[in-house]
Short mmCIF file of C-alpha atoms and ligand atoms in Angstrom, two decimals:
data_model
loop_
_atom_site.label_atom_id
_atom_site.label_comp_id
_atom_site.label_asym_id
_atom_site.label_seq_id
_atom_site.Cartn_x
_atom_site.Cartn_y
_atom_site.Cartn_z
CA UNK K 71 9.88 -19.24 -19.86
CA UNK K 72 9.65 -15.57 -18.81
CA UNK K 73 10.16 -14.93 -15.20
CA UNK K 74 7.26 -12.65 -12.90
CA UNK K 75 8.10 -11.75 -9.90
CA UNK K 76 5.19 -10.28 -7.50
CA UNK K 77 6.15 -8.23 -4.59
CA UNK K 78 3.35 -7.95 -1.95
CA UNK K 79 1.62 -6.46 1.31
CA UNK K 80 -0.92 -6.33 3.70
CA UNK K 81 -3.28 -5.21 0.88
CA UNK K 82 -3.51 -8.45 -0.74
CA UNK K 83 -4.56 -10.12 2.64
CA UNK K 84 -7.24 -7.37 3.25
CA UNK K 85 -10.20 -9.08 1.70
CA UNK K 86 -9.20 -12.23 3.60
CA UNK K 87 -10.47 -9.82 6.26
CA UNK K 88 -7.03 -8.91 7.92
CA UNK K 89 -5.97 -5.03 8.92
CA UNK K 90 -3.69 -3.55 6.70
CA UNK K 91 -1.05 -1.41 8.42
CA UNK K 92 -1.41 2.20 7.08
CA UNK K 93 -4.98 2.04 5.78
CA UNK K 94 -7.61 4.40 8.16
CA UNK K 95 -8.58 2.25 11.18
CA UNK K 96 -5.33 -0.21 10.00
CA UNK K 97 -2.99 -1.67 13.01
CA UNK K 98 -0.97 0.95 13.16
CA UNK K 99 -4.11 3.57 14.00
CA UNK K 100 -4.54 0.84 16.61
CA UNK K 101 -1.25 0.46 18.28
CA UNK K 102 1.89 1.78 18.44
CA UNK K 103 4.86 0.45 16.72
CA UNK K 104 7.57 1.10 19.23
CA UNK K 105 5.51 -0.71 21.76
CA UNK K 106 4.62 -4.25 19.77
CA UNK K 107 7.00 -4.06 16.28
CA UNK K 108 10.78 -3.31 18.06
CA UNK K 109 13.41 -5.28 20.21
CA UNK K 110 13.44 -3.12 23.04
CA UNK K 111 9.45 -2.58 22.86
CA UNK K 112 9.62 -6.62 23.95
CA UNK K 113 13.06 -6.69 26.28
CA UNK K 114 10.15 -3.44 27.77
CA UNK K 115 6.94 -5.24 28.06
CA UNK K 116 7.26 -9.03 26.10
CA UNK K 117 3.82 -10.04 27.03
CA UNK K 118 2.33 -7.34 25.30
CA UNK K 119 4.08 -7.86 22.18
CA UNK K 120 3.75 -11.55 22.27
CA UNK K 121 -0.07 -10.65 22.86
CA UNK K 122 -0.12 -8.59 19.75
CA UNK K 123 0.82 -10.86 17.31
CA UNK K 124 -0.82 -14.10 19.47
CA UNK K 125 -4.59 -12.13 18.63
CA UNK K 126 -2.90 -11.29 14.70
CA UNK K 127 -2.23 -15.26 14.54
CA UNK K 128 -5.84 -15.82 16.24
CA UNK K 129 -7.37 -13.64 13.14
CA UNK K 130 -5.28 -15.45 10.69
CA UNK K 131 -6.51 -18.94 11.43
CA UNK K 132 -9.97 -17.52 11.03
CA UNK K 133 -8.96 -16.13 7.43
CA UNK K 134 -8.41 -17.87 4.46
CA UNK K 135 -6.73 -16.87 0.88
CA UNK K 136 -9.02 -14.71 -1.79
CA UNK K 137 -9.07 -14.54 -4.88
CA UNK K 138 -5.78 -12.67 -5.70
CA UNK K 139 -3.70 -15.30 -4.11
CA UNK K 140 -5.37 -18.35 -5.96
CA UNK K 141 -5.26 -16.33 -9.37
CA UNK K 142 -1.39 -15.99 -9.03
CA UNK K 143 -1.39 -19.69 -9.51
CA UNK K 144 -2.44 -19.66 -12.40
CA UNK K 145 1.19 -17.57 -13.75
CA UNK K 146 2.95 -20.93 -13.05
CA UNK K 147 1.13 -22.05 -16.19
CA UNK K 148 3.35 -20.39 -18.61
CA UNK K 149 5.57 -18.38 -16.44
CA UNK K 150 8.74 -18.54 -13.44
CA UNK K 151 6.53 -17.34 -10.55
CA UNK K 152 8.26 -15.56 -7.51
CA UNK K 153 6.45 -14.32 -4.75
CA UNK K 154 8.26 -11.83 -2.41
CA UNK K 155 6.01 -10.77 0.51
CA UNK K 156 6.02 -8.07 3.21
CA UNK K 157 3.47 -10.48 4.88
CA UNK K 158 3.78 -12.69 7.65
CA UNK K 159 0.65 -14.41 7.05
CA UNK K 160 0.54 -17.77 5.32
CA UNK K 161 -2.26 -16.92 2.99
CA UNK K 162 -0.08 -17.36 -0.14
CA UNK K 163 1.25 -21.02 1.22
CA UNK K 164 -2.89 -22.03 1.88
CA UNK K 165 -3.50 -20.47 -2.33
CA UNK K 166 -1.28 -23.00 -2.93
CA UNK K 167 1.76 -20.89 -4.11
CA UNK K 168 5.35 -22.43 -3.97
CA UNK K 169 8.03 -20.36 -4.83
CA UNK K 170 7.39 -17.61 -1.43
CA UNK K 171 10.13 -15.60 -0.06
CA UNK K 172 9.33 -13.70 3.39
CA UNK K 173 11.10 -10.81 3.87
CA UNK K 174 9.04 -9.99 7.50
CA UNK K 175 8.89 -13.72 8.82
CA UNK K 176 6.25 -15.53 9.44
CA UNK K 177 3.39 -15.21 11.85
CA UNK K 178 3.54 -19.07 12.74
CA UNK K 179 6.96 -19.60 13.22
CA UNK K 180 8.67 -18.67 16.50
CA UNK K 181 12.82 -18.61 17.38
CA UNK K 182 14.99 -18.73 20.06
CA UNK K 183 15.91 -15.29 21.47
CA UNK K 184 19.50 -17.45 22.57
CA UNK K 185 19.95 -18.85 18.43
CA UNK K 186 17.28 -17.75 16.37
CA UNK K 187 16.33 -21.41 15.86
CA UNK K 188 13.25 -21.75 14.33
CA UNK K 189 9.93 -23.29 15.88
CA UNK K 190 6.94 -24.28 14.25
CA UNK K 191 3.88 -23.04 16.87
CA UNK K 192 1.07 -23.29 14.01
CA UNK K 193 -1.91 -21.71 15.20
CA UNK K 194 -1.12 -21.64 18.82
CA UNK K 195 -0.26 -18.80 21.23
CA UNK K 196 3.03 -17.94 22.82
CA UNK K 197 3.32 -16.84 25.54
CA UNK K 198 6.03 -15.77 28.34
CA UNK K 199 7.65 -19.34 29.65
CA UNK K 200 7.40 -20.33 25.79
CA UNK K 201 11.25 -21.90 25.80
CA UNK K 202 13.63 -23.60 22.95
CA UNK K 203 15.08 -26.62 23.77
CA UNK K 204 18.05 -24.80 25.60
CA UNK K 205 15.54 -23.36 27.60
CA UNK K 206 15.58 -19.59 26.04
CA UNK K 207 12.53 -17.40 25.83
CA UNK K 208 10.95 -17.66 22.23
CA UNK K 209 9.91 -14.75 20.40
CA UNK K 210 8.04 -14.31 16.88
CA UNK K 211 9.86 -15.31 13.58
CA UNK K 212 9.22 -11.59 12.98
CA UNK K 213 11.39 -8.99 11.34
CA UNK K 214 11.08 -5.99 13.77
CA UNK K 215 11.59 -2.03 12.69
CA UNK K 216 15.50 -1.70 13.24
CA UNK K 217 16.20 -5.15 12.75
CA UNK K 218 18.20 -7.21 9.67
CA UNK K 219 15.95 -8.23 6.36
CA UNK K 220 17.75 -11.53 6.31
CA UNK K 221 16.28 -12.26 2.80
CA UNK K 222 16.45 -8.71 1.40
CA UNK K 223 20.12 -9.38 -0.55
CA UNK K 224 18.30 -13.17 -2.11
CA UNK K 225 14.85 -10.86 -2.76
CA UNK K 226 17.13 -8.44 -4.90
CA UNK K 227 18.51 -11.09 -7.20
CA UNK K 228 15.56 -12.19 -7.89
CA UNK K 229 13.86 -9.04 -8.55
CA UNK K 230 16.94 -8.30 -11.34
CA UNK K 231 15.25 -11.11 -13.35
CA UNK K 232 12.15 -10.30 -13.70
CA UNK K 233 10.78 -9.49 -17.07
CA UNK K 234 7.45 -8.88 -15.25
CA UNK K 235 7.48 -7.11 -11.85
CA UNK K 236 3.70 -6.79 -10.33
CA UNK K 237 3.36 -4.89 -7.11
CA UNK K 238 0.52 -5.88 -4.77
CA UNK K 239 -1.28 -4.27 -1.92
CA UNK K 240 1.80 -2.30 -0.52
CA UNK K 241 2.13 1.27 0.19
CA UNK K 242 5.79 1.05 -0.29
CA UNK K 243 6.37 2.83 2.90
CA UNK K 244 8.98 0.83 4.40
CA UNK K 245 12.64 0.19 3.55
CA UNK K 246 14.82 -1.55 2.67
CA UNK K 247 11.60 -3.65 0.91
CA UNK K 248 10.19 -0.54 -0.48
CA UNK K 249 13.58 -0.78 -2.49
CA UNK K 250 12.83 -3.68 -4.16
CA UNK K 251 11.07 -1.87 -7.30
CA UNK K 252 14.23 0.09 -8.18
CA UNK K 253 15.99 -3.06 -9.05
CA UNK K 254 13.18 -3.88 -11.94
CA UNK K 255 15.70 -2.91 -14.40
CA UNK K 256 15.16 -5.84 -17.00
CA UNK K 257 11.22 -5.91 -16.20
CA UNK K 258 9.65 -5.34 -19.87
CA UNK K 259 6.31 -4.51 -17.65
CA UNK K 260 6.08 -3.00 -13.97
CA UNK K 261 2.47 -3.30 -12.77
CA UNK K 262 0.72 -1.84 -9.35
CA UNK K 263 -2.34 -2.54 -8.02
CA UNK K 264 -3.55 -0.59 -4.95
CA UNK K 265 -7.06 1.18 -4.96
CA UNK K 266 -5.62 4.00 -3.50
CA UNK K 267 -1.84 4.23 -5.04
CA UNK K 268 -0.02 6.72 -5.95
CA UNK K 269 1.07 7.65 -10.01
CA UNK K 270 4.97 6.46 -10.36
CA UNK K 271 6.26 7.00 -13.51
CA UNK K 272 7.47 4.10 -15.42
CA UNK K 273 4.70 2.08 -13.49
CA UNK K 274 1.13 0.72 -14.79
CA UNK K 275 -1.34 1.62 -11.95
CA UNK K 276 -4.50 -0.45 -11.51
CA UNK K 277 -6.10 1.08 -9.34
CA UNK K 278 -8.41 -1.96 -8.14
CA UNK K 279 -8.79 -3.90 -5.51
CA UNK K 280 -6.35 -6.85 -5.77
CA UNK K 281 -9.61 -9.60 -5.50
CA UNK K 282 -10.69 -7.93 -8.55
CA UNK K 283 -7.67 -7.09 -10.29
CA UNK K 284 -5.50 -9.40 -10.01
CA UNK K 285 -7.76 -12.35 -11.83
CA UNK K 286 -7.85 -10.32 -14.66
CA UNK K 287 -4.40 -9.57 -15.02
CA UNK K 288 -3.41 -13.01 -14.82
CA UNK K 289 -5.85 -13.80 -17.57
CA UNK K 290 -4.44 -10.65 -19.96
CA UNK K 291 -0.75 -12.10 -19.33
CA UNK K 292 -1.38 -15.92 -19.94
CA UNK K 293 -4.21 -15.03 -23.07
CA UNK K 294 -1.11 -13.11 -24.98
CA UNK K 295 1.99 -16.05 -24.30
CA UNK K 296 2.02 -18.50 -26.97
N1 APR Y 159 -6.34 -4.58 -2.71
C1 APR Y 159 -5.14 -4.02 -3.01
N2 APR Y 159 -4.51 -3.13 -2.22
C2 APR Y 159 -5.15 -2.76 -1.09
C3 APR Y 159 -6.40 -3.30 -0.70
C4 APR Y 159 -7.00 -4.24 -1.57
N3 APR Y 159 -8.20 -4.79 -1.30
N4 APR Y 159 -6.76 -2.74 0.49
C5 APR Y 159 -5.75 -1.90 0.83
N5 APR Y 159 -4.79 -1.91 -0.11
C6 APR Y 159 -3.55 -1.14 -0.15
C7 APR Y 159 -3.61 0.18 0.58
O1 APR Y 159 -4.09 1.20 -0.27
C8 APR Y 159 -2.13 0.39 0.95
O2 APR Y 159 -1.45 1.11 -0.05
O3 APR Y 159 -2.57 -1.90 0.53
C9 APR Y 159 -1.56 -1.03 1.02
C10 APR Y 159 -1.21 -1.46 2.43
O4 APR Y 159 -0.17 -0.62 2.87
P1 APR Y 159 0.38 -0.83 4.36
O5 APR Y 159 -0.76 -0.91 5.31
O6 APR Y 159 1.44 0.22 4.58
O7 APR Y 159 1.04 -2.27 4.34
P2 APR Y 159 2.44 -2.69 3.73
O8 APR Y 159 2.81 -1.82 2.59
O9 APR Y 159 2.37 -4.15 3.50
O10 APR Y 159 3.44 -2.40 4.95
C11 APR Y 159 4.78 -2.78 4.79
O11 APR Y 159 5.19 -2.15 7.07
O12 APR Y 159 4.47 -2.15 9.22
C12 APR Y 159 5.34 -2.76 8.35
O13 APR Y 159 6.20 -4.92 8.52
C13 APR Y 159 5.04 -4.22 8.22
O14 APR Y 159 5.24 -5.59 6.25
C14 APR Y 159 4.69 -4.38 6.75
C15 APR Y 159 5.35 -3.17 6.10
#
């Protein structure tokens, strides 16, 4: 079985109803990263961050998957499906999806600021007196600006099997992920979809909305496998 790997960001989640980053009117038009998306912006003020991502988590409970993250099901059909998100939401784990590596974290996970154990808090808030079981301060399971990509190296190795790389809903703005599509080197295809993308050479554009487009992609690559 060929393998496809699919890389993607806050634009898949956007018909789900939740802000993209870098979009007009996205989260970053609303706040400002070195106050809720750095270390030091929560060592400054913690309860704002933790407030930030508390009404994110809010907005996610109210959201569910589209139809781009059910269609991507479908690949496991006649394909090795990978999914390597930017995302912290769990929209792809509600489609149904397995095989999901975060390279962000995750938006319903917290860990201890003492050993970066990880705690499930689901749906809830947290909030300042939130403690690990050695009585630390928790903080998101979320990969700040300036911090490690844990799963970056593991996303990598991946990515230098796939025979089909689609990109997803990304502006491909931030590093080291951004990086990811320069290590297609086997990929026979490299697809994009993102109304509003850039050309890249070497890469298929779509330029569709990924509720649209990403359907009938899936249909095009499991019509042509025998
Ligand atoms: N379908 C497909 N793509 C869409 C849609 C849609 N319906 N709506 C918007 N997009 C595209 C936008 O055109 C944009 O190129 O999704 C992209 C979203 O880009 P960003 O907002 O920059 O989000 P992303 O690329 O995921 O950001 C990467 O930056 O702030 C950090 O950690 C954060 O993981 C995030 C990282």
């Amino acid at each position: 079985m060929k393998n496809i790997v699919v890389f993607t960001g806050a634009g898949i989640s956007a018909e789900s109803g939740l802000g993209t980053f870098r979009d007009s009117g996205g989260l970053w038009d609303k706040y400002k990263i070195e106050e809720v998306a750095t270390l030091e912006a929560f060592h400054k003020n913690p309860s704002f961050v933790l407030d930030f991502y508390n009404i994110r988590r809010k907005e996610l409970v109210n959201s569910n998957p589209n139809d781009a993250h059910f269609a991507l099901n479908r690949l496991e059909e006649k394909f090795n499906l990978s999914i390597i998100t930017q995302n912290i939401d769990d929209l792809h784990e509600r489609s149904g999806t397995k095989n999901i590596l975060h390279l962000h974290g995750k938006l319903m996970e917290s860990r201890s600021t003492l050993d970066n154990k990880i705690y499930s808090i689901k749906e809830h808030e947290l909030n300042i007196g939130d403690y690990c079981e050695k009585g630390c301060q928790l903080r998101p399971n979320v990969v700040w600006f300036g911090e490690e990509v844990p799963n970056m190296d593991q996303a990598i190795e991946i990515v230098k099997k796939a025979n089909i790389f689609i990109i997803i809903g990304t502006s491909l703005n931030v590093y080291p992920a951004a990086s990811l599509v320069d290590y297609a080197k086997i990929a026979d295809r490299v697809i994009l979809i993102d109304p509003k993308s850039s050309s890249y050479e070497g890469i298929e554009v779509i330029r569709k909305k990924a509720s649209i487009a990403v359907p009938k992609l899936v249909d095009e690559l499991l019509c042509c496998v025998i």
